[in-house]
Short mmCIF file of C-alpha atoms in Angstrom, two decimals:
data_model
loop_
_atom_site.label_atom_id
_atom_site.label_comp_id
_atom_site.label_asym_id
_atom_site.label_seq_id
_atom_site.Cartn_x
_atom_site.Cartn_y
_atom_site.Cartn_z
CA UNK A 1 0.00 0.00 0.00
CA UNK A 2 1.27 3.20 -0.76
CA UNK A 3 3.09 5.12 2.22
CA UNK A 4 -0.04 7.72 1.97
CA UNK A 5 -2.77 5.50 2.06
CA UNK A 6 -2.95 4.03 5.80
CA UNK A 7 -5.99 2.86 7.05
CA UNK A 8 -7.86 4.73 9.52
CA UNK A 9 -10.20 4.01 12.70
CA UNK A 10 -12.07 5.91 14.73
CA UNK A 11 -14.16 4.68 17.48
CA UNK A 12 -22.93 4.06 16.28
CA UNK A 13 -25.48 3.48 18.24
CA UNK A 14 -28.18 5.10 17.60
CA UNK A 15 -30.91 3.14 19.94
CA UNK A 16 -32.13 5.00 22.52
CA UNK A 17 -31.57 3.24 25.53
CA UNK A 18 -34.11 1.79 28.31
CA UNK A 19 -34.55 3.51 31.45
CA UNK A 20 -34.66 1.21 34.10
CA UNK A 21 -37.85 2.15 36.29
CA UNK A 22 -37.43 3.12 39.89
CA UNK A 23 -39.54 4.59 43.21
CA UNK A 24 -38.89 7.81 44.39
CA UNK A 25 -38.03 6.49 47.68
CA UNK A 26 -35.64 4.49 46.87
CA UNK A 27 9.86 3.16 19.07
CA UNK A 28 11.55 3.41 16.67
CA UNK A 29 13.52 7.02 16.03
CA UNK A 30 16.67 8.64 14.95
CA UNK A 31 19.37 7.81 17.86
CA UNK A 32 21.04 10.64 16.40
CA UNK A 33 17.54 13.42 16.88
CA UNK A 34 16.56 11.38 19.81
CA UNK A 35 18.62 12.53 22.61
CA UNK A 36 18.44 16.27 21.74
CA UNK A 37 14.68 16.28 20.55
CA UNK A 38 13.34 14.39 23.14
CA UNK A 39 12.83 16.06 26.96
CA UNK A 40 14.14 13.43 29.20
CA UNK A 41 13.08 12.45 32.52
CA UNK A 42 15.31 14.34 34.64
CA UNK A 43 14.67 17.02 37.33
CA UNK A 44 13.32 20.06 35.04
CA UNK A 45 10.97 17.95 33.64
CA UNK A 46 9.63 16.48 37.14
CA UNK A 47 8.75 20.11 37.92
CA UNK A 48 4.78 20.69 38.24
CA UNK A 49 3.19 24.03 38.80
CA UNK A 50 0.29 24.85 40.51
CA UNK A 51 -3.00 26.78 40.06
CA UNK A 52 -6.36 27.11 42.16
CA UNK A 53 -5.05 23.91 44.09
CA UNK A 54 -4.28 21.73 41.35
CA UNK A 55 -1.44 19.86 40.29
CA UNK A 56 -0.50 20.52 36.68
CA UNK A 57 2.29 19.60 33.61
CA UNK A 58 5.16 21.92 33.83
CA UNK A 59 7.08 20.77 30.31
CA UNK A 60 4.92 23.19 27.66
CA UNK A 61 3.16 24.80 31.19
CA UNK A 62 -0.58 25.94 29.96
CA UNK A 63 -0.91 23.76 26.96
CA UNK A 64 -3.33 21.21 28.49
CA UNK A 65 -5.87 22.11 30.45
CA UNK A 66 -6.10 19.02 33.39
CA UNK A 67 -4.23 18.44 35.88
CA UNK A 68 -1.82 15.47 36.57
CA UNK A 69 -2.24 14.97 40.67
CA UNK A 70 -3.76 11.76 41.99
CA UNK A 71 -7.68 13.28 41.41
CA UNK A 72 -6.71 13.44 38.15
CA UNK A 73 -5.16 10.12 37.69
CA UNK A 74 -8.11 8.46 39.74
CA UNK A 75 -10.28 9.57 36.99
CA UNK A 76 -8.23 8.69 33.97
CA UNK A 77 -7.88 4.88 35.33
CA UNK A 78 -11.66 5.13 35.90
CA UNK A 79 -12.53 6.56 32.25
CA UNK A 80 -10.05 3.78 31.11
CA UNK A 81 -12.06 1.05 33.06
CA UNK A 82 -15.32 2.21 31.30
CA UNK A 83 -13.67 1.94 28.04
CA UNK A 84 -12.81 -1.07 28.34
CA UNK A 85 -16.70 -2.62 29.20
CA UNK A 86 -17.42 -0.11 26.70
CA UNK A 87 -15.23 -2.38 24.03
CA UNK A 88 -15.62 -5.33 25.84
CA UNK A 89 -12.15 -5.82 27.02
CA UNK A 90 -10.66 -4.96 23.51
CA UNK A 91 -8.27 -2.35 23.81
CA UNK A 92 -8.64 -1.30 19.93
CA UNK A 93 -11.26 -1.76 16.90
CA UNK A 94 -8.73 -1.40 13.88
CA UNK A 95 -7.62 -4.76 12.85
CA UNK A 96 -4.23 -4.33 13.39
CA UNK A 97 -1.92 -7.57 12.18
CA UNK A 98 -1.47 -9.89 15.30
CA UNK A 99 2.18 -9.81 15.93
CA UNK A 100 2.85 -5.56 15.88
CA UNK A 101 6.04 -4.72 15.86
CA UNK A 102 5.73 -1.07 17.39
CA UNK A 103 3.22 1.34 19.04
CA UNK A 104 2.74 4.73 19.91
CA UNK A 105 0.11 5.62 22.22
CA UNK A 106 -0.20 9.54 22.25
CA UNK A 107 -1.06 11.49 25.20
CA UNK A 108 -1.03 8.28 27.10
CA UNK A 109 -2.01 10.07 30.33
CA UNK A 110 -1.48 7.86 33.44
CA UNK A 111 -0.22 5.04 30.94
CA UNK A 112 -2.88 2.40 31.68
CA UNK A 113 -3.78 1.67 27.94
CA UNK A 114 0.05 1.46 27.47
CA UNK A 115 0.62 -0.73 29.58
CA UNK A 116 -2.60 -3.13 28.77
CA UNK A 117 -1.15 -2.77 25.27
CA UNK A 118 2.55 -3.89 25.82
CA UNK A 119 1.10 -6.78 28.32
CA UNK A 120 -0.98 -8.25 25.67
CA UNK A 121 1.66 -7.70 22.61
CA UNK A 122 4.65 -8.22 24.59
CA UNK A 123 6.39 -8.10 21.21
CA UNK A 124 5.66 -5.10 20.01
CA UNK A 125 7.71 -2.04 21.12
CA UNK A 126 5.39 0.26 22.73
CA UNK A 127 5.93 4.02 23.54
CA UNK A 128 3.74 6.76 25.12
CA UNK A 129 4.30 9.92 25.46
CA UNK A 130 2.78 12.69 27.75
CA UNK A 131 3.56 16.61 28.83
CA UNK A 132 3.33 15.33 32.11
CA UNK A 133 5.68 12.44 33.85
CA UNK A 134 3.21 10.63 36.05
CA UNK A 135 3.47 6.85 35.10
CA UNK A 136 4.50 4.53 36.79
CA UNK A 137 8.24 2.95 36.56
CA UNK A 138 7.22 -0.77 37.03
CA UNK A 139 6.28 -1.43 33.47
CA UNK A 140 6.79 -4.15 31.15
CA UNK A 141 9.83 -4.34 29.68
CA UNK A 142 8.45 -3.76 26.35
CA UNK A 143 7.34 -0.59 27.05
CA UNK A 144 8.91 3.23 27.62
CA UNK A 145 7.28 6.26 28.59
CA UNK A 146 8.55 9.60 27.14
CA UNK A 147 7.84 13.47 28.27
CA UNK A 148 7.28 14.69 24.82
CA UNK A 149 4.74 17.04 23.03
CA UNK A 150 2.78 15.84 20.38
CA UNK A 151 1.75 18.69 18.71
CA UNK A 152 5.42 19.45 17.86
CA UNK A 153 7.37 17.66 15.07
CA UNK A 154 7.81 14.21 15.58
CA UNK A 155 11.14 12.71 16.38
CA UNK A 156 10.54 8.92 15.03
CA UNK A 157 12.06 7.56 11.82
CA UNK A 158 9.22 7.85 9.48
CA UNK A 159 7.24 4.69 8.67
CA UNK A 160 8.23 3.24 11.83
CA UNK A 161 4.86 2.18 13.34
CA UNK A 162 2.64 -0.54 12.75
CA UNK A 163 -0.33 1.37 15.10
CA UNK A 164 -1.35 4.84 16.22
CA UNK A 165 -3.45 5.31 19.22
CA UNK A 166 -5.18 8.70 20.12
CA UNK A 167 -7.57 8.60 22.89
CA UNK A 168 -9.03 11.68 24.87
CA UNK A 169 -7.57 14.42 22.91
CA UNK A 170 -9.98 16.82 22.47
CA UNK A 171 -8.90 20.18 23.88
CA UNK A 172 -5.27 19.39 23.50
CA UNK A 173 -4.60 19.93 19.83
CA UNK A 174 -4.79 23.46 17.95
CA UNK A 175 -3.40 22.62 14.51
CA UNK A 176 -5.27 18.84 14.04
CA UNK A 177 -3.92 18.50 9.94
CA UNK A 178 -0.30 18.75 11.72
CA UNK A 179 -1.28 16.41 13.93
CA UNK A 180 -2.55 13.96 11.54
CA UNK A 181 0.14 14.85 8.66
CA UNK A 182 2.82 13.26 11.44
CA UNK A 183 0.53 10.09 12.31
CA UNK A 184 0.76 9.83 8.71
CA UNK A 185 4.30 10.42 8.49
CA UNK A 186 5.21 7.83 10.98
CA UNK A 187 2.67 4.82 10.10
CA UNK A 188 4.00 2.28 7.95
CA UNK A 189 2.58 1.52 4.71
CA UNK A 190 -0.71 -0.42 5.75
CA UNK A 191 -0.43 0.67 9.43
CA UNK A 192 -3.54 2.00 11.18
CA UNK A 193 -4.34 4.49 13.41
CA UNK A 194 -7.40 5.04 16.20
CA UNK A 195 -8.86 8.03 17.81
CA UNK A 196 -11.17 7.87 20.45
CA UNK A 197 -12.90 10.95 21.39
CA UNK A 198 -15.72 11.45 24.28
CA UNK A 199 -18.19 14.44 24.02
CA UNK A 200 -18.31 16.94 26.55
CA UNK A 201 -22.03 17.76 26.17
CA UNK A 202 -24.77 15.93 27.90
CA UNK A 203 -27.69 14.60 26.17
CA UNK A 204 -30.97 12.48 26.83
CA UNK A 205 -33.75 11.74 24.27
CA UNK A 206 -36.25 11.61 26.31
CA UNK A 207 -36.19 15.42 27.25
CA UNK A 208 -34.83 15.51 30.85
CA UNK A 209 -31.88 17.48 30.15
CA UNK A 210 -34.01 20.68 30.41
CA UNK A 211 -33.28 23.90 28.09
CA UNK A 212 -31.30 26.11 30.91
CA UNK A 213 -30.29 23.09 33.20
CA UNK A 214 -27.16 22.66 34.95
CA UNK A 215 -25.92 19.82 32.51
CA UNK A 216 -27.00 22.26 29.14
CA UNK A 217 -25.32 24.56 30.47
CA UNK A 218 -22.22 22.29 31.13
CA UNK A 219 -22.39 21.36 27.74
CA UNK A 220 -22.42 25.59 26.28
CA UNK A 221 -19.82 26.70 28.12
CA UNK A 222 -17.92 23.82 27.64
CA UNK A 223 -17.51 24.20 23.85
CA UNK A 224 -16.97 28.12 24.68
CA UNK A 225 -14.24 27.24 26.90
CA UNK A 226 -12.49 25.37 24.26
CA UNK A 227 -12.91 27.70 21.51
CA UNK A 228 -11.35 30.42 23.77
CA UNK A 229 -8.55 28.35 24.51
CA UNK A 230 -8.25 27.28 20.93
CA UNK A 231 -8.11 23.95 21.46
CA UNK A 232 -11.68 22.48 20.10
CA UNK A 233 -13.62 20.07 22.46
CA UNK A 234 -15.99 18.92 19.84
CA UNK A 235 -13.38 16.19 18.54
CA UNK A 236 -16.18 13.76 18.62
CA UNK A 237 -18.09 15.55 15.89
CA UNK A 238 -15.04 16.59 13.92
CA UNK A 239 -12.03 13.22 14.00
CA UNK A 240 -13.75 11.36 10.91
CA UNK A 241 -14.09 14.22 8.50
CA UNK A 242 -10.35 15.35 9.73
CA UNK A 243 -8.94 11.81 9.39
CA UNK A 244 -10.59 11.68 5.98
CA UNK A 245 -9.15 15.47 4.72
CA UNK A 246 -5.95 14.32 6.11
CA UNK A 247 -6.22 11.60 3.41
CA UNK A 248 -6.25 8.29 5.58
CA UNK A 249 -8.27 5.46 3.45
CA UNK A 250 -10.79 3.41 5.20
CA UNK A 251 -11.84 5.48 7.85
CA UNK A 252 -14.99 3.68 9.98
CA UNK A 253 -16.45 5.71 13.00
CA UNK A 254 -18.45 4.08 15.46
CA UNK A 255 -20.34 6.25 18.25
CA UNK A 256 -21.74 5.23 21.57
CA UNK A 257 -23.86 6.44 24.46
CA UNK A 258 -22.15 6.49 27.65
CA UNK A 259 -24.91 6.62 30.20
CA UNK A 260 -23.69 9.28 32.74
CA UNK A 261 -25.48 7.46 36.12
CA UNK A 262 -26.51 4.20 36.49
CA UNK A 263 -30.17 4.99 35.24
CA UNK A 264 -30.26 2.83 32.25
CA UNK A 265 -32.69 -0.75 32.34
CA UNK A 266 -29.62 -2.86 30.42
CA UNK A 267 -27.37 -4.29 33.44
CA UNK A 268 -24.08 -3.78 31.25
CA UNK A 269 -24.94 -0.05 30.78
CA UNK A 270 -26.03 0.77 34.24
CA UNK A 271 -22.77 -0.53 35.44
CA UNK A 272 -21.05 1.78 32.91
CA UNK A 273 -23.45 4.72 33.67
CA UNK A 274 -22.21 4.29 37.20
CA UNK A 275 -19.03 3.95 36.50
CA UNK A 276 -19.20 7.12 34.51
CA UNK A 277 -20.88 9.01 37.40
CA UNK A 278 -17.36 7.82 39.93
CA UNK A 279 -15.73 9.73 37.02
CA UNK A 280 -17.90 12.55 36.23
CA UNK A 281 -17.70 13.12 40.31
CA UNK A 282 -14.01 13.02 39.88
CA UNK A 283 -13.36 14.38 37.03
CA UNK A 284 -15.55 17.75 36.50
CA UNK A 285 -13.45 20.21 38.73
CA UNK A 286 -10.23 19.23 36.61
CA UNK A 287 -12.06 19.07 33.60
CA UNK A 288 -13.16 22.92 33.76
CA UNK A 289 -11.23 24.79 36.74
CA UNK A 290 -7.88 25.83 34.44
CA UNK A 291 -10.20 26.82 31.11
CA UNK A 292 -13.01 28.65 33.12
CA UNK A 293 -10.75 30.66 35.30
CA UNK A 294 -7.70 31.27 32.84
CA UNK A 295 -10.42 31.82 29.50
CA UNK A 296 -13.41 32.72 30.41
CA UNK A 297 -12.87 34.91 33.72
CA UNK A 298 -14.74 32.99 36.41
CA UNK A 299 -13.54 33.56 39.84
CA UNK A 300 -12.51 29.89 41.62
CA UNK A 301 -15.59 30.44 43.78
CA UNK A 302 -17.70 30.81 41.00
CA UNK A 303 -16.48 27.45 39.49
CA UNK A 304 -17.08 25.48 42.84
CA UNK A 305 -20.53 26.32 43.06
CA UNK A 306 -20.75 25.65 39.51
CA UNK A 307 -19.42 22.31 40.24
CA UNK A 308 -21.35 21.65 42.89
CA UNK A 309 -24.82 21.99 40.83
CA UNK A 310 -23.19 19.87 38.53
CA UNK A 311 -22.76 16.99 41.50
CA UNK A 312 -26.42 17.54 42.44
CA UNK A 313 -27.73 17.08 39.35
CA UNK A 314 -25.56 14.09 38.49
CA UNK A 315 -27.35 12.42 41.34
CA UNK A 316 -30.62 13.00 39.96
CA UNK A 317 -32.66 10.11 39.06
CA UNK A 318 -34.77 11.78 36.97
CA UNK A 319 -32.19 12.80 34.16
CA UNK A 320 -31.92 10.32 31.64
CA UNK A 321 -28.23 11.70 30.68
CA UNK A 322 -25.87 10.28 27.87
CA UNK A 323 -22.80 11.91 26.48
CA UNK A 324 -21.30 10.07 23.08
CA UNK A 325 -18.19 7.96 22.83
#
């Protein structure tokens, strides 16, 4: 296959889903570039900075918007847990050949997908890299973790990996035809690469997400927070048609609703809708502290009473809410 033809995945269901009823009551790389291009893991690097009370990346400081402390992690390794059910227990849709030879997982966050990866392809070469140096050093031995920003130029040798992974991006990337013109660059002829993107507005179709309710207006200023910070959080709308302009062949989107609580009838999706809520309760202060007191002006007492109606409502049995996967 030609070098600019790699195939392309991005991970529709469009049932609505059953509310259950319920009583009020109850690598490979240039050596040579490597060293230089690279940011190693040494002191500098280590160094976090903090804002409002949260721990946050200090390599490229301000060009991600969550924090890296322990709240943080807790709610990656949750959201990973939920993908996982979500996929059930695959860690990837493409069809990738079943002896890789080498992986990049980009943004790889507290490195759990990484590491899943490298344990069940422990001979493939797998390498994540992150702004922030939070993962763990026990790791197989097939795997490395690098402090590295991908929205720079790439430091691999071109057509060097077999898979791409890109998961929980959105907000991260201004320039997403760079982004894609190095996964391109870097996949081998025939490689394949995934995105998976989560929305950041609630829905329901059966109405209880109320015009001017807490979770609609989550979902407003959440898109206006991203667009001020120039960093688009509507990825989950927008990856297919960018993988496609980019000029990937092949490219197969599949959407999911991600029950927020555990109100859905289906036992497998209540346990992910609760799930979801253990990282929605985890997760939302992180998720808009930096962009709603650095972009759009709120005052950090503003934002905790925001967050706070958004905790209330979460644990309201009468919204039906979904976001898409």
């Amino acid at each position: 296959m030609d070098p600019q033809q790699g195939e392309a995945l991005q991970t529709q269901h469009d049932e609505n889903i059953q509310v259950e009823g319920f009583s009020d009551n109850d690598s490979a790389y240039d050596e040579s570039d490597l060293a230089s291009a690279t940011t190693s893991l040494k002191s500098s690097v280590k160094d976090f900075r903090f804002d409002n009370g949260r721990r946050y990346h200090a390599y490229r400081a301000g060009q991600y918007w969550g924090p890296n402390d322990d709240e943080a992690a807790d709610q990656l390794d949750i959201g990973h847990h939920i993908y996982t059910m979500m996929m059930d227990g695959n860690l990837h849709l493409a069809p990738i050949p079943p002896n890789p030879k080498r992986a990049l997982d980009v943004g790889t966050g507290t490195g759990i997908w990484a590491m899943d990866f490298a344990d069940r392809y422990p001979d493939c070469q797998v390498i994540g890299t992150d702004l922030s140096p939070t993962q763990p050093r026990e790791v197989p031995p097939n795997l490395q973790f690098e402090v590295d920003d991908a929205c720079s130029e790439w430091v691999y040798t071109p057509e060097s990996f077999d898979f791409i992974y890109i998961r929980g991006m959105y907000g991260s990337v201004a320039d997403w035809p760079k982004m894609y013109g190095e996964v391109m660059k870097h996949l081998k002829p025939g490689g394949y690469v995934e995105q998976c993107e989560i929305g950041v507005v609630p829905k329901s179709d059966d109405g209880t997400i109320q015009p001017d309710s807490i979770f609609d207006k989550w979902g407003k200023v959440s898109l206006q927070a991203g667009d001020a910070f120039g960093k688009s959080l509507r990825r989950v709308d927008e990856d297919r048609q960018g993988l496609i302009d980019a000029g990937f062949e092949g490219v197969v989107e599949h959407r999911y609703k991600l029950p927020i609580t555990g109100w859905p009838k289906d036992r497998r999706l209540k346990q992910m809708g609760i799930f979801n809520q253990l990282q929605w309760e985890h997760g939302i202060e992180g998720w808009c502290l930096f962009l709603l007191t650095n972009y759009l002006n709120w005052k950090k007492e503003e934002v905790m009473i925001y967050v706070a109606q958004m905790r209330q409502m979460l644990r309201d049995k009468h919204v039906h809410a979904y976001h898409e996967w």
